[in-house]
Coordinates of C-alpha atoms in Angstrom, one line a residue:
M1 CA -20.7 6.9 -18.8
K2 CA -18.6 9.7 -20.3
S3 CA -17.6 9.6 -24.0
K4 CA -13.9 8.6 -24.3
K5 CA -11.4 11.1 -25.5
N6 CA -9.2 9.3 -28.0
L7 CA -6.3 7.6 -26.3
K8 CA -5.7 10.3 -23.8
I9 CA -4.2 9.4 -20.4
F10 CA -5.6 11.1 -17.2
I11 CA -2.7 11.3 -14.8
Q12 CA -3.6 11.4 -11.1
I13 CA -1.0 12.9 -8.6
A14 CA -1.6 13.7 -5.0
S15 CA 1.4 15.7 -3.8
Y16 CA 2.2 16.9 -0.2
R17 CA 5.0 19.5 0.1
D18 CA 7.1 17.3 -2.2
P19 CA 10.4 18.7 -3.6
Q20 CA 10.2 15.9 -6.2
L21 CA 6.9 17.0 -7.7
V22 CA 8.3 19.2 -10.5
H23 CA 11.0 16.7 -11.3
T24 CA 8.4 14.0 -11.6
I25 CA 6.2 16.1 -14.0
K26 CA 9.2 17.0 -16.2
D27 CA 10.5 13.5 -16.4
M28 CA 7.0 12.1 -17.2
I29 CA 6.5 14.5 -20.1
A30 CA 10.0 14.2 -21.4
N31 CA 9.8 10.4 -21.6
A32 CA 6.3 10.1 -23.0
K33 CA 5.9 9.0 -26.6
R34 CA 2.8 11.2 -27.0
P35 CA 3.1 14.0 -24.4
E36 CA 0.3 15.9 -26.1
K37 CA -2.1 13.1 -25.1
L38 CA -1.4 13.5 -21.3
V39 CA -4.0 15.2 -19.1
I40 CA -2.5 15.8 -15.7
G41 CA -4.6 16.2 -12.5
I42 CA -2.7 17.3 -9.4
A43 CA -3.8 17.9 -5.8
R44 CA -0.9 20.2 -4.8
Q45 CA -0.9 20.5 -1.0
F46 CA 1.6 23.3 -0.5
S47 CA 3.2 25.5 2.0
E48 CA 4.0 29.1 1.2
T49 CA 7.4 28.7 2.8
D50 CA 8.5 25.9 0.5
G51 CA 8.7 27.2 -3.0
F52 CA 10.1 24.0 -4.5
D53 CA 6.7 22.7 -5.8
D54 CA 5.7 25.8 -7.6
L55 CA 3.6 24.9 -10.7
S56 CA 3.1 28.4 -12.1
E57 CA 4.9 27.4 -15.4
Y58 CA 2.0 25.0 -16.1
E59 CA -0.9 27.4 -15.3
N60 CA -1.6 28.1 -19.0
D61 CA -1.0 24.6 -20.2
K62 CA -4.3 23.1 -21.2
R63 CA -3.2 19.6 -20.3
F64 CA -3.0 20.5 -16.6
R65 CA -5.9 20.5 -14.0
I66 CA -4.3 21.7 -10.7
L67 CA -5.9 22.0 -7.3
N68 CA -3.8 24.3 -5.1
I69 CA -4.6 23.4 -1.5
P70 CA -2.9 25.0 1.5
H71 CA -1.3 22.2 3.4
Q72 CA -3.2 23.1 6.6
E73 CA -6.4 22.0 4.9
S74 CA -5.2 18.6 4.0
Q75 CA -7.0 15.5 5.4
G76 CA -4.6 12.9 4.2
V77 CA -3.5 11.2 1.0
C78 CA -6.8 9.3 0.3
W79 CA -8.7 12.5 0.7
A80 CA -6.4 14.2 -1.8
R81 CA -6.6 11.2 -4.3
H82 CA -10.4 11.4 -4.1
L83 CA -10.3 15.1 -5.1
V84 CA -8.0 14.4 -8.0
Q85 CA -10.4 11.7 -9.3
Q86 CA -13.1 14.3 -9.6
L87 CA -11.0 16.0 -12.3
Y88 CA -11.5 13.0 -14.6
D89 CA -13.3 13.9 -17.9
G90 CA -13.6 10.8 -20.0
E91 CA -10.0 10.1 -21.0
Q92 CA -9.4 6.6 -22.4
Y93 CA -6.8 5.6 -19.8
T94 CA -5.8 6.7 -16.3
L95 CA -2.5 6.5 -14.5
Q96 CA -2.3 7.1 -10.7
I97 CA 1.2 7.8 -9.3
D98 CA 2.9 9.4 -6.4
S99 CA 4.7 12.7 -6.7
H100 CA 8.2 11.2 -6.6
M101 CA 8.6 9.0 -9.7
R102 CA 10.8 8.6 -12.8
F103 CA 9.8 7.2 -16.2
A104 CA 11.3 4.9 -18.9
P105 CA 11.3 6.2 -22.5
N106 CA 7.9 5.7 -24.2
W107 CA 6.3 4.6 -21.0
D108 CA 2.9 5.7 -22.2
E109 CA 3.0 3.6 -25.4
E110 CA 4.4 0.6 -23.5
M111 CA 1.6 0.7 -20.8
I112 CA -1.1 1.0 -23.4
N113 CA 0.3 -1.9 -25.4
M114 CA 0.3 -4.1 -22.2
I115 CA -3.4 -3.2 -21.6
K116 CA -4.3 -4.1 -25.2
Q117 CA -2.3 -7.3 -25.0
L118 CA -4.2 -8.4 -22.0
Q119 CA -7.6 -7.4 -23.5
K120 CA -6.8 -9.6 -26.5
K121 CA -6.3 -12.5 -24.1
G122 CA -9.8 -12.0 -22.8
H123 CA -9.3 -9.6 -19.8
K124 CA -12.0 -7.0 -20.4
K125 CA -10.7 -4.6 -17.8
P126 CA -6.9 -5.1 -17.1
L127 CA -5.2 -3.1 -14.4
L128 CA -1.4 -2.7 -14.1
T129 CA -0.2 -2.1 -10.6
G130 CA 2.6 -2.9 -8.1
Y131 CA 5.3 -1.6 -5.8
V132 CA 7.4 -0.5 -8.7
S133 CA 11.2 -0.6 -8.7
S134 CA 13.1 2.1 -6.7
F135 CA 15.3 5.0 -7.7
N136 CA 17.5 7.3 -5.7
P137 CA 17.2 11.1 -6.5
E138 CA 20.7 11.6 -5.2
N139 CA 22.1 9.0 -7.6
D140 CA 19.8 9.1 -10.6
P141 CA 19.7 7.3 -13.1
A142 CA 22.6 5.2 -11.8
G143 CA 20.7 4.3 -8.7
R144 CA 17.7 2.8 -10.4
T145 CA 16.7 -0.8 -9.8
M146 CA 16.3 -2.5 -13.2
E147 CA 14.4 -5.6 -12.1
P148 CA 10.5 -5.5 -12.2
W149 CA 8.9 -6.1 -8.8
Q150 CA 5.8 -7.9 -7.6
M151 CA 3.8 -7.5 -4.4
A152 CA 3.9 -10.4 -1.8
F153 CA 1.7 -10.8 1.2
D154 CA 3.4 -9.8 4.4
R155 CA 0.8 -9.7 7.2
F156 CA -2.4 -8.5 8.7
I157 CA -1.6 -5.7 11.1
P158 CA -3.4 -5.5 14.4
E159 CA -5.6 -2.7 13.1
G160 CA -6.9 -5.0 10.3
A161 CA -5.1 -3.7 7.2
V162 CA -2.9 -5.9 5.0
F163 CA 0.7 -5.2 4.5
F164 CA 2.8 -6.2 1.4
L165 CA 6.4 -6.5 0.5
P166 CA 8.1 -5.9 -2.9
E167 CA 10.0 -8.7 -4.5
T168 CA 11.7 -9.3 -7.9
I169 CA 9.4 -11.1 -10.4
P170 CA 10.9 -14.6 -10.9
N171 CA 12.3 -15.3 -14.4
W172 CA 11.4 -11.8 -15.5
R173 CA 13.9 -11.7 -18.4
E174 CA 12.0 -14.6 -20.1
L175 CA 8.5 -13.0 -19.7
T176 CA 6.6 -11.5 -22.6
E177 CA 3.5 -10.3 -20.8
P178 CA 2.4 -9.0 -17.3
V179 CA 1.9 -11.5 -14.5
P180 CA -1.2 -11.8 -12.3
S181 CA -1.4 -9.9 -9.1
R182 CA -3.5 -10.2 -5.9
F183 CA -2.8 -6.8 -4.7
Y184 CA -3.0 -3.1 -5.6
S185 CA -0.5 -0.3 -5.1
A186 CA -1.7 3.3 -4.8
H187 CA 1.6 4.7 -6.1
Y188 CA 1.3 2.9 -9.5
C189 CA -2.0 2.0 -11.2
F190 CA -2.5 2.1 -15.0
T191 CA -5.9 1.0 -16.3
L192 CA -9.0 2.1 -18.2
G193 CA -10.2 5.6 -17.5
D194 CA -13.6 4.3 -16.1
F195 CA -11.6 3.3 -13.0
S196 CA -11.5 6.9 -12.0
Y197 CA -15.2 7.0 -11.2
E198 CA -16.0 3.3 -10.7
V199 CA -13.5 2.7 -7.9
Q200 CA -13.3 6.0 -6.1
H201 CA -10.9 6.5 -3.2
N202 CA -12.8 6.8 0.1
P203 CA -11.8 10.2 1.6
Q204 CA -12.5 8.7 5.0
Y205 CA -9.4 6.5 4.7
Y206 CA -6.2 8.1 5.9
F207 CA -3.3 5.9 4.8
H208 CA -3.2 2.2 5.8
G209 CA -6.0 0.1 4.5
E210 CA -6.2 2.0 1.3
E211 CA -4.5 -0.5 -0.9
I212 CA -6.2 -3.7 0.2
S213 CA -9.6 -2.0 0.0
I214 CA -8.9 -0.8 -3.5
A215 CA -7.6 -4.3 -4.5
A216 CA -10.8 -6.0 -3.4
R217 CA -13.1 -3.3 -4.7
A218 CA -11.4 -3.2 -8.1
Y219 CA -11.7 -7.0 -8.4
T220 CA -15.4 -6.8 -7.6
W221 CA -15.8 -4.2 -10.3
G222 CA -14.4 -6.6 -12.8
Y223 CA -10.8 -5.4 -13.0
D224 CA -8.1 -8.0 -13.4
L225 CA -4.9 -7.1 -11.6
F226 CA -1.4 -7.5 -13.1
H227 CA 2.2 -6.6 -12.4
P228 CA 4.1 -5.2 -15.4
H229 CA 6.9 -7.6 -16.5
K230 CA 9.2 -4.8 -17.4
V231 CA 10.3 -1.7 -15.6
L232 CA 8.5 1.4 -17.0
I233 CA 8.4 3.6 -13.9
W234 CA 10.4 4.1 -10.7
H235 CA 9.4 5.1 -7.2
E236 CA 11.4 6.8 -4.5
Y237 CA 10.7 5.0 -1.2
T238 CA 12.8 6.7 1.5
R239 CA 10.8 9.9 1.9
K240 CA 14.1 11.6 2.5
G241 CA 13.8 15.4 2.6
R242 CA 10.0 15.3 2.4
T243 CA 7.6 16.5 5.1
K244 CA 4.8 14.0 5.6
Q245 CA 1.1 15.1 6.1
W246 CA 1.2 13.5 9.6
D247 CA 4.2 15.7 10.5
D248 CA 1.9 18.8 10.2
D249 CA -1.5 17.5 11.1
K250 CA -2.3 17.4 14.9
E251 CA -5.4 15.4 14.1
W252 CA -3.7 12.6 12.2
G253 CA -4.0 10.1 15.0
K254 CA -7.8 10.5 15.1
R255 CA -8.0 10.3 11.3
N256 CA -5.9 7.2 11.4
E257 CA -8.0 5.4 14.0
H258 CA -11.2 6.3 12.1
S259 CA -9.6 5.1 8.9
H260 CA -8.8 1.7 10.4
L261 CA -12.3 1.4 11.8
T262 CA -13.8 2.2 8.4
N263 CA -11.6 -0.5 6.8
R264 CA -12.6 -3.2 9.3
K265 CA -16.2 -2.4 8.8
L266 CA -15.9 -2.6 5.0
F267 CA -14.5 -6.2 5.4
G268 CA -16.7 -7.1 8.4
M269 CA -13.6 -7.9 10.5
D270 CA -13.4 -8.5 14.3
G271 CA -17.1 -9.2 14.6
L272 CA -18.0 -5.7 13.3
T273 CA -21.2 -5.4 11.2
Q274 CA -20.2 -4.9 7.6
E275 CA -20.8 -1.2 6.6
G276 CA -20.1 0.7 3.5
H277 CA -19.8 -2.4 1.3
D278 CA -22.8 -1.4 -0.9
G279 CA -22.2 2.4 -1.0
P280 CA -20.2 4.6 -3.3
F281 CA -17.0 3.4 -1.7
G282 CA -18.1 -0.2 -1.5
F283 CA -17.9 -3.3 -3.7
G284 CA -19.0 -3.7 -7.3
S285 CA -21.6 -6.0 -8.8
V286 CA -19.4 -8.0 -11.2
R287 CA -17.8 -10.2 -8.5
T288 CA -18.3 -10.5 -4.7
L289 CA -15.9 -10.0 -1.8
R290 CA -15.9 -13.8 -1.4
D291 CA -14.8 -14.1 -5.0
Y292 CA -11.8 -11.9 -4.2
E293 CA -11.0 -14.0 -1.1
K294 CA -11.0 -17.2 -3.2
Y295 CA -8.9 -15.5 -5.8
S296 CA -6.4 -14.0 -3.4
G297 CA -6.2 -16.6 -0.6
L298 CA -7.2 -14.1 2.1
L299 CA -10.0 -14.6 4.6
F300 CA -10.7 -11.3 6.2
E301 CA -13.1 -12.5 8.9
K302 CA -10.3 -14.6 10.4
R303 CA -7.3 -12.5 9.3
A304 CA -6.1 -15.7 7.7
T305 CA -4.1 -16.7 4.6
Q306 CA -3.7 -19.8 2.5
Q307 CA -0.3 -21.4 2.1
Y308 CA -0.5 -21.0 -1.7
T309 CA -0.5 -17.2 -1.1
L310 CA 2.3 -17.4 1.5
D311 CA 4.3 -19.4 -1.1
K312 CA 4.0 -16.4 -3.5
K313 CA 2.4 -18.4 -6.3
Y314 CA 0.5 -16.4 -8.9
P315 CA -3.3 -16.1 -8.4
P316 CA -5.9 -17.3 -8.8
N317 CA -5.6 -19.7 -5.8
P318 CA -6.7 -23.2 -6.7
Y319 CA -10.2 -24.1 -5.5
D320 CA -10.7 -27.8 -5.2
F321 CA -12.9 -27.9 -2.0
K322 CA -16.2 -29.6 -1.7
T323 CA -17.7 -27.2 0.7
E324 CA -17.1 -23.6 1.8
E325 CA -16.3 -24.9 5.3
E326 CA -13.6 -27.1 3.9
W327 CA -12.2 -24.1 2.1
K328 CA -12.2 -22.0 5.3
E329 CA -10.3 -24.8 7.0
S330 CA -7.5 -24.4 4.5
F331 CA -6.5 -21.0 6.0
A332 CA -4.0 -20.4 8.7
S333 CA -4.1 -17.3 11.0
I334 CA -0.6 -16.1 11.4
F335 CA -0.1 -13.1 13.7
K336 CA 3.0 -11.1 12.7
H337 CA 3.9 -8.0 14.6
C338 CA 6.7 -5.6 15.3
I339 CA 6.9 -4.1 18.9
D340 CA 8.7 -0.8 18.8
I341 CA 10.7 0.1 22.0
G342 CA 12.5 3.4 22.2
F343 CA 16.1 3.3 23.3
S344 CA 15.2 5.7 26.2
Q345 CA 12.7 3.0 27.6
V346 CA 15.5 0.4 27.9
P347 CA 18.6 2.4 29.3
E348 CA 20.5 -0.4 31.0
K349 CA 23.7 -1.8 29.4
D350 CA 23.6 -5.3 30.8
Y351 CA 20.3 -6.9 29.9
D352 CA 20.6 -10.7 29.8
F353 CA 17.1 -11.3 28.5
W354 CA 13.7 -9.7 27.9
V355 CA 10.4 -11.5 28.3
V356 CA 8.4 -10.9 25.1
A357 CA 4.8 -12.2 25.4
F358 CA 1.3 -11.6 23.9
H359 CA -1.9 -11.9 26.0
N360 CA -5.6 -12.2 25.3
E361 CA -8.4 -10.1 26.8
I362 CA -8.5 -12.2 30.1
D363 CA -4.7 -11.8 30.6
E364 CA -3.8 -15.3 29.5
T365 CA -0.4 -15.7 27.7
I366 CA -1.1 -17.0 24.2
F367 CA 2.5 -16.7 23.0
R368 CA 5.9 -16.1 24.5
K369 CA 9.4 -16.0 23.0
D370 CA 12.0 -14.1 24.9
A371 CA 14.8 -11.9 23.5
D372 CA 18.3 -13.1 24.3
K373 CA 21.5 -11.1 24.6
N374 CA 22.3 -11.4 20.8
E375 CA 18.8 -10.2 19.7
I376 CA 18.9 -7.3 22.2
A377 CA 22.4 -6.3 21.1
N378 CA 21.3 -6.3 17.4
M379 CA 18.3 -4.2 18.2
M380 CA 20.3 -1.7 20.1
R381 CA 22.3 -1.0 16.9
D382 CA 19.2 0.1 15.0
P383 CA 19.8 3.5 13.3
D384 CA 16.2 4.6 13.9
G385 CA 16.7 4.9 17.7
Y386 CA 14.3 2.2 18.8
C387 CA 14.3 -1.6 19.2
K388 CA 12.2 -3.5 16.7
L389 CA 11.0 -6.7 18.2
W390 CA 9.4 -9.0 15.5
R391 CA 7.3 -11.9 16.5
E392 CA 5.3 -14.3 14.4
F393 CA 3.0 -17.1 15.6
P394 CA -0.2 -19.0 14.7
T395 CA -3.4 -17.9 16.6
A396 CA -7.1 -18.1 16.0
H397 CA -7.7 -14.8 17.7
K398 CA -5.9 -11.5 17.6
P399 CA -4.0 -10.8 20.9
A400 CA -5.2 -7.9 23.1
Y401 CA -1.8 -6.6 24.2
W402 CA 1.9 -7.3 24.3
V403 CA 4.4 -7.4 27.2
V404 CA 8.1 -6.6 27.1
W405 CA 9.7 -7.1 30.6
P406 CA 13.5 -6.5 30.5
H407 CA 15.8 -8.2 33.0
S408 CA 19.2 -6.7 33.8
E409 CA 22.2 -8.7 35.3
S410 CA 22.9 -5.9 37.8
K411 CA 19.4 -4.6 38.6
G412 CA 17.2 -7.6 38.1
W413 CA 13.7 -7.0 36.8
C414 CA 13.3 -3.5 35.2
E415 CA 10.2 -1.6 34.1
R416 CA 7.5 -3.8 32.6
L417 CA 6.4 -2.3 29.2
T418 CA 3.0 -3.0 27.6
G419 CA 1.0 -1.9 24.6
N420 CA -2.5 -2.5 23.3
L421 CA -3.1 -4.2 19.9

């Protein structure tokens, strides 16, 4: 346990070739009530050819702790966030953000006051987090969303991670304090400084799986998760004009697969033996993983969700079951997936329908819902250049693969497309 440095905030930023990095830093400092109390740790993954993320003006600023990392050495965002956490030196609070953010006036004072407010209500270790409201760098500040957002459950993806969606907090204008959250966002977390070494980012994670693992681990370490009830910070979601780490890294696919496997092992999913749950990147001793599942309404072993969670009601989920088996029976396993089909794979102009089906390991069809002419036409207008086939259905077991089999009025059955899950 390090001695606390009075009311300082340790800022954690992992940046990858980001033209918004300098703008983020300047806006953060300009809008802080006490800019002298900020300590800013940055993993700057840079390219010599860029120039837009040069931080030389801060080299002699004692508030800054900067890791300059050639982008070729990067191993992904979780790896970079782990490096930044090692720069923590006992500051009272910590704020983890992305490198493309904007800040409200006096954001630091407001966040500290929220933490103190929650502590007075009995929450020993409050944590503010969320998919915060968006801004547009090309239309700022006019393009800022002014309603505070919360995180809602979206789905378990086939690889095992949980996806979330941002939504406006209901009745936010009448609220006087943060609202409870089930989930954690890596692009915004404000909490006690101890979080920097208690809940370390696992550098073996690549991207997906990071947020659900941190949510569960933070909860088991005794942190209570909340969404701020007012907008104090904005995030740029489009990634427009930014090179992503996976654009440069030829090994990103292997890193991603290993990351998903690490996450499934942490939660003991798909029959895997639980690994890593009691190590440095595992669960705490204040609460258990089962406690988090009961709180959040997620059941990892079945990739299942309670209706209370799907209804977006605030946690904790009610527990009025006589046995654990009765509790497990309250979960529904909903498989929700998007099949991506490139326009080049479906070149005909007169499709009348596509077979869309999901199969198990022994080639049995477990779900089928075909795409008609209207759905096909809508998908063909997608600006990203590929068709996005969304399907959602209840199932006790994850499908093994999908099938899309287009039928053309002039050519009959076309190439049968498949993909493993």
